Amino acid sequence: MKRACILFFYDNDGIADRYNFYNIEQLKTVCDYLLIVINGKLTNDSRNRLADVCDDMFVRKNEGFDSWAYKDGIEYIGYEGLKEYDELILTNNTMFGPLRPLKDVFAETENIKCDFWGLQMNYGNPTQKTYLGRALPWGCKPDAVITNFRVIRKNMLHSIEFKRYWQQLAPINDYTDAVYIGELQFSYDMTSAGFIMHTLDKGMQPEFSPSPTVIDVYDQISRLKIPYLRKRLFNSPLNHFTDYKHCDEPVKVFRYIKNHTAYNTDMILQNIIRTVNQYDFHHLMSLTKIIPSADMLSADSDNVYKLPAQRKTAAVFHCYYPEYFGQYLPRLMNFPEGTDFYFTVSSEELENEYRSLTAPLAEKYSVSFIRVENRGRDASALLVGARDAVFGGKYDYVCFMHEICGNAIGNKFSDIVQSFSDSVFDNIAGSRQYIGKVLELFEKNPRMGMAVAPQPVHGNYFMKTDGDWGKNYKNVLELLEKNEINVPIEPAKPPIAPAGTVFWFRPAAIERLAAQLTYEDFPEEPAGTDGTLISTIERAYSYFAQARGYFSAVIMSSEYASAQMIFDEQILKAR
């Protein structure tokens, strides 16, 4: 058996992530010749790395979707050249996998009587007259093998019908064309010519949902043992799932792959963190983490999670309102032994006052004071004032805090702001055990770069539910462009921003933001509360983390989550 493979590659940034190379490694176990056809562009590094693992490759214009790339690949090999092969694999990089060895997959299909086969069926319907908003020219919707993975066997590969299809391939200008011409027409023409098709899903999901390859992936990989899954699982709109089932399909799939296959799930995270809007990624992967509240955790010190000895933790607290500091001191006393504390102050008077206020803390921890300028508030205090102290590799995890007080967003009553402060600190540093669980979460998730409290929903803060841009979207774009940060960002999808700018982070995740800032970059006081560099940075933190390959999670206590669930139910009922 001699087999050739044409692998279609497309990436908006021209980057070949690790999952591509694992797939290529597996493809080479079942084929004798591998040609990679790239649509659009390719970085120099990716080109060199791909060239090392394939037999031939070329870059073409990003037109015609995958079908015209396959056509060009076939013509590159030549129809006479194809006669040297018994089978041809036509596949693309829109999938993660394989989840099991391809040698096993091909061995299982060896004795199946068919002329071409693929992973999954795009199910037909004898009564359906339109599809994707267009009339079906065949009188109904035909069954078709999805184009992401097709194996063409010798009888069909060397036929005049196969050659004619590609020679007469119509222009493909949009996604609907790609499905109609590249998928439905191909299977219709080949089966009409008497060729037999087969799919690994064995036609077992026609009534599950409109799109089983996205909505029913868990069943496909766990029960049907389909070796690949479409990347669309991790970048589809949330209602793609909630219209038909609970919204945990991506999480279930990811967990299954991690626990039941040898596939390295970090290859999935590397790609989707880089290519998917963080708002979508957060919701699809359920990155709101519920941590047991103090009443659910033993007060026994032996039950507090302890970081490995080589890990270092710091806490930075920006000081400005000494009259409010007393409520935060008990929380600071909950930090693990060995935490280094840095207090940023803007005057000698404040430093003297806070040295007195933090005396109990200094008996247990290393306490240092950093003099900062009264310009840029908490943002400059962390990113300029404390830059040399906490960035540069000295610490693995840092918690940044400050007093939350004042007439925030026009609130008349102090209870509203006090409740905001309580909810933020309860969810960031609720107790010794809670902080231990936060650090454990970081340890277990090396791709987690930030942990932020949920946005408050009471009072006027209700406007910020699920995040908001305020007047900062354009400013964030400019800040990212200035720092050559290229990540997905949209006005309708707010960032995973730290509520009150109190949050946990890995210094490596946001150090690029701190690298070039100066006090002069920030507005002088009195500075506004929205549309300034201060509020821009608050919403940019998670994008800088994303650009470094990290995701940002929302963390909340089980007590807070319970109350939030009741609130959400009331809101849904009101609608």
XYZ file of C-alpha atoms in Angstrom:
575
model
C 0.000 0.000 0.000
C 1.460 3.311 -1.133
C -0.287 6.405 0.144
C 0.060 10.165 -0.504
C -1.326 12.986 1.650
C -2.210 16.588 0.869
C -2.466 18.607 4.072
C -4.165 21.995 3.735
C -2.894 24.560 6.244
C -4.368 27.928 7.163
C -3.690 30.215 10.098
C -4.695 33.853 10.207
C -1.277 34.813 11.565
C 0.691 32.264 9.561
C 1.778 30.438 12.725
C 2.054 26.658 12.951
C 1.362 25.703 16.562
C 2.469 22.434 18.140
C -0.744 20.550 17.370
C 0.117 20.763 13.657
C 3.408 18.973 14.122
C 1.908 16.178 16.167
C -0.711 15.659 13.465
C 2.009 15.615 10.783
C 4.004 13.114 12.810
C 0.981 10.811 12.889
C 0.133 11.324 9.206
C 3.647 10.279 8.256
C 3.054 6.906 9.920
C 0.401 6.096 7.292
C 1.618 7.891 4.167
C 4.689 7.758 1.944
C 4.506 11.309 0.624
C 3.293 14.448 2.394
C 2.542 17.709 0.607
C 1.500 20.761 2.665
C -0.462 23.480 0.858
C -0.663 26.775 2.742
C -3.334 29.381 2.113
C -2.385 32.993 2.799
C 0.842 33.503 4.689
C 3.439 31.754 6.812
C 5.974 33.121 9.285
C 9.615 32.362 8.586
C 9.913 30.226 11.696
C 6.806 28.204 10.815
C 7.966 27.759 7.226
C 11.326 26.391 8.328
C 9.776 24.039 10.862
C 7.159 22.736 8.417
C 9.752 22.267 5.688
C 11.674 19.968 8.013
C 8.750 17.545 8.424
C 7.187 17.283 4.959
C 8.253 16.193 1.486
C 6.994 19.281 -0.347
C 5.138 22.482 0.495
C 4.027 25.710 -1.128
C 2.123 28.862 -0.214
C -0.772 30.064 -2.363
C -3.248 32.943 -2.228
C -5.887 32.638 0.459
C -8.707 31.898 -1.937
C -10.958 28.955 -2.679
C -10.901 27.605 0.879
C -9.610 24.046 1.315
C -11.005 22.630 -1.938
C -8.955 24.884 -4.210
C -5.888 24.157 -2.075
C -6.525 20.437 -2.615
C -6.972 21.090 -6.341
C -3.642 22.905 -6.547
C -2.020 20.131 -4.524
C -3.409 17.451 -6.822
C -2.188 19.333 -9.872
C 1.213 19.796 -8.227
C 1.518 16.027 -7.881
C -0.136 15.548 -11.293
C -2.762 13.026 -12.319
C -0.062 10.791 -13.743
C 1.847 11.139 -10.505
C -1.223 10.050 -8.546
C -1.169 6.745 -10.401
C 1.885 5.823 -8.346
C -0.304 5.771 -5.225
C -3.023 3.419 -3.991
C -4.667 6.008 -1.738
C -4.754 9.770 -1.310
C -5.512 11.523 1.988
C -7.055 15.000 1.712
C -7.067 16.659 5.125
C -6.667 20.041 6.805
C -5.506 21.652 10.033
C -8.954 22.675 11.314
C -8.911 19.758 13.765
C -7.122 18.648 16.908
C -5.837 15.096 16.960
C -5.445 12.328 16.270
C -6.492 11.118 19.696
C -5.281 7.616 18.926
C -2.653 6.241 16.504
C -3.584 6.685 12.853
C -2.059 3.300 12.082
C -4.826 1.764 14.186
C -7.507 3.834 12.460
C -6.349 2.775 9.001
C -6.061 -0.843 10.085
C -9.681 -0.755 11.264
C -10.901 0.594 7.911
C -8.764 -1.669 5.738
C -11.456 -4.290 5.160
C -14.411 -1.890 4.877
C -15.826 -2.001 1.371
C -15.802 1.571 0.089
C -14.083 3.844 -2.416
C -13.670 6.868 -0.165
C -14.103 7.408 3.546
C -13.898 10.138 6.134
C -14.441 10.876 9.776
C -17.989 12.199 9.898
C -21.086 12.556 7.803
C -22.766 15.799 6.883
C -26.180 14.194 7.054
C -28.571 14.461 4.148
C -32.328 14.914 4.268
C -34.653 13.754 1.456
C -37.208 16.465 2.279
C -34.817 19.370 2.771
C -34.881 21.877 -0.098
C -32.566 24.616 1.235
C -29.345 24.617 3.245
C -27.338 27.541 4.620
C -29.907 29.878 3.079
C -29.495 28.542 -0.433
C -31.633 26.265 -2.620
C -30.217 22.753 -2.972
C -29.586 21.984 -6.684
C -29.908 18.220 -6.181
C -33.592 18.327 -5.212
C -32.745 17.542 -1.583
C -29.751 17.543 0.707
C -27.439 14.583 -0.040
C -25.245 12.748 2.463
C -21.641 13.912 2.276
C -18.276 13.156 3.813
C -17.005 16.253 5.630
C -13.946 17.683 3.886
C -11.626 17.879 6.911
C -10.427 14.298 6.393
C -11.091 12.150 3.312
C -9.280 9.067 2.096
C -9.595 8.330 -1.624
C -8.958 4.721 -2.615
C -7.330 3.493 -5.804
C -10.440 2.687 -7.828
C -11.806 6.194 -7.422
C -8.444 7.984 -7.262
C -7.519 6.869 -10.776
C -11.001 7.385 -12.255
C -12.013 9.927 -14.883
C -14.831 11.119 -12.571
C -12.397 12.082 -9.813
C -10.164 13.891 -12.308
C -13.138 15.648 -13.926
C -14.452 16.911 -10.583
C -11.203 18.739 -9.855
C -10.709 19.974 -13.403
C -14.208 21.458 -13.428
C -14.161 22.762 -9.854
C -16.223 25.958 -9.663
C -14.949 29.093 -7.912
C -15.468 29.070 -4.142
C -15.975 32.535 -2.709
C -17.511 31.970 0.721
C -18.243 29.341 3.355
C -21.539 28.334 1.749
C -19.750 27.748 -1.566
C -17.153 25.682 0.281
C -19.833 23.396 1.734
C -21.930 23.167 -1.439
C -19.111 22.706 -3.944
C -16.304 21.212 -1.882
C -18.366 18.889 0.285
C -21.886 18.166 -0.955
C -21.083 18.286 -4.676
C -18.022 16.089 -4.294
C -19.844 13.311 -2.446
C -22.912 13.621 -4.695
C -20.844 13.355 -7.883
C -18.778 10.431 -6.634
C -21.709 8.396 -5.272
C -23.736 9.167 -8.419
C -20.858 7.658 -10.406
C -21.262 4.459 -8.403
C -18.519 4.927 -5.847
C -19.205 3.893 -2.247
C -18.545 6.206 0.673
C -18.111 5.454 4.359
C -17.663 7.508 7.545
C -16.264 6.490 10.901
C -19.354 7.792 12.701
C -21.274 5.097 10.777
C -24.236 7.441 10.319
C -25.181 7.157 13.987
C -25.933 10.817 14.835
C -28.414 12.129 12.232
C -31.030 13.265 14.751
C -28.780 14.404 17.571
C -28.483 18.069 16.613
C -28.019 20.259 13.526
C -24.219 20.036 13.910
C -23.032 16.871 15.685
C -19.381 17.582 14.839
C -19.558 20.635 17.114
C -22.432 20.028 19.512
C -21.979 16.272 20.081
C -18.196 15.932 20.069
C -18.060 14.155 23.434
C -20.172 11.311 22.072
C -18.080 11.199 18.902
C -14.730 10.824 20.620
C -15.828 8.733 23.618
C -18.374 6.304 22.135
C -17.686 6.393 18.402
C -13.910 6.809 18.846
C -13.568 9.440 16.121
C -9.823 10.250 16.174
C -10.131 13.984 15.483
C -12.303 16.849 16.733
C -13.037 20.112 14.999
C -11.427 23.228 16.440
C -14.794 24.937 16.048
C -15.817 23.293 19.317
C -13.709 25.894 21.111
C -14.640 29.018 19.146
C -18.337 28.639 18.393
C -20.882 31.028 19.969
C -22.124 29.785 23.327
C -25.720 29.592 22.090
C -24.523 27.059 19.512
C -24.609 24.673 22.469
C -27.233 26.134 24.809
C -29.935 25.945 22.142
C -29.679 22.142 22.371
C -27.983 21.133 25.610
C -26.121 22.320 28.686
C -23.127 24.491 27.810
C -20.467 22.118 29.166
C -19.639 20.259 25.927
C -16.192 21.866 25.402
C -15.234 21.229 29.035
C -16.413 17.604 28.918
C -14.474 17.015 25.703
C -11.305 18.628 27.035
C -11.497 16.622 30.262
C -12.101 13.373 28.380
C -9.084 13.948 26.143
C -6.917 14.802 29.147
C -7.996 11.814 31.231
C -8.617 9.098 28.640
C -6.166 9.672 25.785
C -2.434 10.207 25.350
C -3.049 13.468 23.467
C -1.325 16.445 25.109
C -4.127 18.911 25.853
C -1.620 21.749 26.192
C -1.441 21.682 22.384
C -5.133 22.600 22.362
C -4.665 25.370 24.912
C -1.680 26.846 23.070
C -3.715 27.270 19.908
C -7.058 28.427 21.290
C -5.542 30.914 23.738
C -3.759 32.518 20.793
C -6.622 32.420 18.285
C -9.902 32.665 20.210
C -11.376 35.810 21.759
C -10.799 35.528 25.497
C -14.449 36.317 26.223
C -15.555 33.275 24.192
C -12.757 31.100 25.519
C -13.686 32.005 29.087
C -17.338 31.087 28.652
C -16.836 27.977 26.511
C -14.239 26.530 28.891
C -16.161 27.515 32.044
C -13.218 29.456 33.419
C -15.118 30.705 36.430
C -13.628 28.623 39.217
C -15.608 28.014 42.410
C -13.439 27.720 45.527
C -14.880 26.360 48.795
C -15.694 29.088 51.309
C -14.205 29.148 54.794
C -17.214 27.363 56.290
C -16.578 24.440 53.920
C -12.865 24.204 54.658
C -11.238 22.925 57.803
C -9.551 25.566 59.930
C -6.789 23.050 60.667
C -3.520 24.524 59.426
C -2.484 21.095 58.150
C -5.265 21.302 55.580
C -3.992 24.538 54.023
C -2.392 23.935 50.613
C 1.333 24.558 50.682
C 3.241 25.562 47.584
C 6.342 23.601 46.613
C 9.363 24.956 48.487
C 10.894 26.485 45.354
C 7.864 28.704 44.675
C 7.897 32.340 45.805
C 4.845 34.496 46.495
C 4.518 38.238 46.944
C 1.730 40.660 47.740
C 1.719 44.301 46.652
C -0.654 46.692 48.421
C -1.073 50.250 47.178
C -1.748 52.539 50.144
C -3.670 55.791 50.002
C -6.554 55.742 52.511
C -5.155 54.767 55.932
C -8.546 55.274 57.572
C -9.853 52.257 55.624
C -6.822 49.988 55.985
C -7.945 48.319 59.217
C -10.543 46.178 57.410
C -7.884 44.724 55.088
C -5.211 43.827 57.641
C -6.905 40.583 58.810
C -7.009 39.416 55.198
C -3.307 40.111 54.731
C -2.550 38.052 57.820
C -4.049 35.065 55.974
C -1.306 34.928 53.334
C 0.991 31.897 53.443
C 4.179 31.900 55.421
C 7.074 33.219 53.369
C 5.010 35.782 51.437
C 6.908 39.012 50.835
C 4.782 42.145 51.285
C 5.401 45.396 49.426
C 3.453 48.526 50.339
C 3.526 51.411 47.872
C 3.126 54.889 49.365
C 3.347 58.351 47.831
C 4.742 60.323 50.789
C 6.835 60.063 53.938
C 3.786 60.876 56.022
C 1.821 57.960 54.552
C 4.783 55.629 54.936
C 5.099 56.436 58.632
C 1.391 55.936 59.184
C 1.292 52.617 57.311
C 4.421 51.345 59.051
C 2.487 51.694 62.268
C -0.634 50.081 60.805
C 1.306 47.123 59.396
C 3.367 46.448 62.514
C 1.458 43.201 63.293
C 2.146 42.018 59.746
C 5.868 42.781 60.037
C 6.104 40.368 62.982
C 5.158 37.473 60.678
C 6.295 38.448 57.165
C 8.946 40.365 55.287
C 7.507 43.875 54.844
C 8.987 46.529 52.552
C 7.836 49.995 51.545
C 8.223 51.465 48.059
C 7.943 55.209 47.501
C 5.852 56.020 44.409
C 4.603 59.155 42.710
C 1.026 60.250 43.231
C 0.312 59.840 39.551
C -1.307 56.810 37.961
C -2.895 55.482 41.179
C -2.848 51.710 41.585
C -1.777 51.066 37.959
C 1.499 52.993 38.175
C 2.097 51.774 41.722
C 2.238 48.173 40.477
C 3.672 48.568 36.989
C 6.192 51.351 37.628
C 6.735 51.638 41.368
C 6.866 47.914 42.199
C 8.271 46.848 38.839
C 11.798 46.109 39.992
C 10.553 44.372 43.132
C 8.094 41.833 41.714
C 8.911 41.397 38.033
C 11.985 39.807 36.504
C 11.610 36.229 37.713
C 11.905 36.608 41.477
C 8.300 35.564 42.177
C 6.011 32.890 40.779
C 2.729 34.392 42.016
C 1.775 37.902 43.072
C -1.414 39.304 44.569
C -2.074 42.995 43.949
C -4.443 44.903 46.240
C -5.455 48.377 47.345
C -8.189 50.017 49.366
C -11.528 50.173 47.551
C -13.500 53.159 48.730
C -14.933 56.471 47.599
C -17.923 57.455 45.501
C -17.279 54.846 42.786
C -19.282 55.236 39.544
C -21.595 57.782 41.102
C -22.894 55.676 44.021
C -24.603 57.758 46.665
C -24.505 55.288 49.534
C -21.337 53.926 51.136
C -22.879 50.456 51.503
C -22.704 50.021 47.750
C -18.960 50.624 47.609
C -18.301 48.704 50.828
C -20.140 45.692 49.420
C -17.991 45.972 46.288
C -14.835 45.932 48.397
C -16.061 42.984 50.455
C -17.010 40.924 47.420
C -13.664 41.560 45.726
C -11.538 40.693 48.757
C -13.742 37.744 49.766
C -13.084 36.259 46.334
C -9.380 37.096 46.188
C -8.167 36.555 49.758
C -11.092 35.197 51.752
C -9.166 33.056 54.258
C -5.905 31.125 54.715
C -7.511 28.040 53.225
C -9.042 30.022 50.378
C -5.722 31.611 49.424
C -4.156 28.156 49.519
C -6.783 26.914 47.054
C -6.068 29.870 44.741
C -2.370 29.021 44.703
C -3.187 25.348 44.149
C -5.298 26.388 41.166
C -2.291 28.166 39.665
C -0.087 25.146 40.293
C -2.528 22.796 38.581
C -3.076 25.134 35.625
C 0.278 26.292 34.232
C -1.567 28.207 31.490
C -3.504 30.303 34.017
C -1.883 33.729 34.082
C -4.413 35.737 36.091
C -7.159 35.095 38.638
C -9.683 37.896 39.077
C -12.781 38.437 41.184
C -16.210 38.476 39.489
C -17.634 41.799 38.445
C -20.137 43.013 41.068
C -23.825 43.016 40.173
C -25.414 45.090 42.924
C -26.415 48.744 42.730
C -25.068 50.683 39.771
C -22.481 47.951 39.217
C -25.202 45.919 37.538
C -24.204 47.718 34.341
C -20.853 45.926 34.474
C -22.285 42.405 34.712
C -20.235 40.048 32.525
C -17.645 42.807 32.058
C -17.632 46.080 30.157
C -15.356 48.320 28.141
C -16.512 51.651 29.516
C -14.840 54.337 27.378
C -11.702 52.292 26.918
C -12.033 50.024 23.857
C -10.190 52.334 21.457
C -7.546 53.069 24.085
C -6.958 49.363 24.706
C -6.546 48.790 20.969
C -3.942 51.551 20.784
C -2.083 50.210 23.815
C -1.975 46.709 22.335
C -0.791 48.008 18.956
C 1.899 50.106 20.628
C 3.203 46.965 22.326
C 2.796 44.851 19.162
C 0.200 42.643 20.845
C -1.912 40.730 18.331
C -4.848 38.932 19.965
C -8.553 38.651 19.033
C -10.498 41.617 20.377
C -14.021 42.904 19.637
C -16.193 45.757 20.969
C -19.076 43.364 21.773
C -16.867 41.053 23.844
C -15.450 42.652 26.993
C -12.187 41.528 28.593
C -11.730 39.332 31.649
C -10.709 42.351 33.687
C -9.828 42.391 37.405
C -12.746 43.867 39.356
C -11.426 46.786 41.381
C -7.949 46.014 39.988
C -7.409 43.534 42.813
C -6.105 40.243 41.425
C -3.604 37.383 41.395
C -1.133 36.993 38.539
C 2.021 35.343 37.304
C 4.561 38.132 36.748
C 5.583 36.539 33.423
C 2.013 37.014 32.159
C 1.959 40.820 32.341
C 5.607 41.888 32.624
C 5.561 43.173 29.040
C 2.995 45.775 30.094
C 5.250 46.973 32.897
C 8.430 47.034 30.837
C 8.199 50.484 29.243
C 5.715 52.478 31.336
C 6.755 55.621 33.221
C 4.866 57.897 35.602
C 4.753 60.523 32.868
C 2.556 58.200 30.772
C -0.260 58.603 33.312
C -2.596 61.594 33.729
C -1.952 64.021 36.545
C -4.461 64.256 39.378
C -7.325 64.873 39.427
C -7.607 62.033 36.907
C -10.933 60.721 35.707
C -12.400 57.306 36.473
C -12.945 56.196 32.876
C -11.257 56.638 29.521
C -7.791 57.229 31.019
C -4.645 55.101 30.849
C -5.505 53.828 34.344
C -8.862 52.378 33.300
C -7.362 51.263 29.986
C -4.695 49.187 31.742
C -7.331 47.589 33.969
C -8.959 46.201 30.810
C -5.685 45.401 29.043
C -4.050 43.165 31.665
C -5.708 39.981 30.395
C -4.773 40.687 26.757
C -1.106 40.997 27.664
C -1.427 37.693 29.513
C -3.137 36.130 26.497
C -0.337 37.282 24.202
C 2.105 35.388 26.437
C 0.037 32.190 26.152
C -1.954 32.501 29.381
C -5.688 32.546 30.081
C -7.395 34.536 32.812
C -9.876 32.921 35.186
C -12.578 34.361 37.408
C -12.458 32.959 40.943
C -15.229 33.100 43.501
C -16.099 31.486 46.803
C -18.844 28.884 46.999
C -20.762 31.234 49.304
C -20.599 34.032 46.746
C -21.473 31.640 43.915
C -24.567 30.466 45.785
C -25.800 34.032 46.221
C -24.928 34.806 42.593
C -26.953 31.818 41.411
C -30.025 33.133 43.233
C -29.482 36.571 41.734
C -29.156 35.123 38.226
C -32.324 33.076 38.638
C -34.258 36.184 39.641
C -32.935 38.103 36.644
C -33.852 35.271 34.266
C -37.297 35.014 35.818
C -37.821 38.757 35.393
C -37.096 38.394 31.697
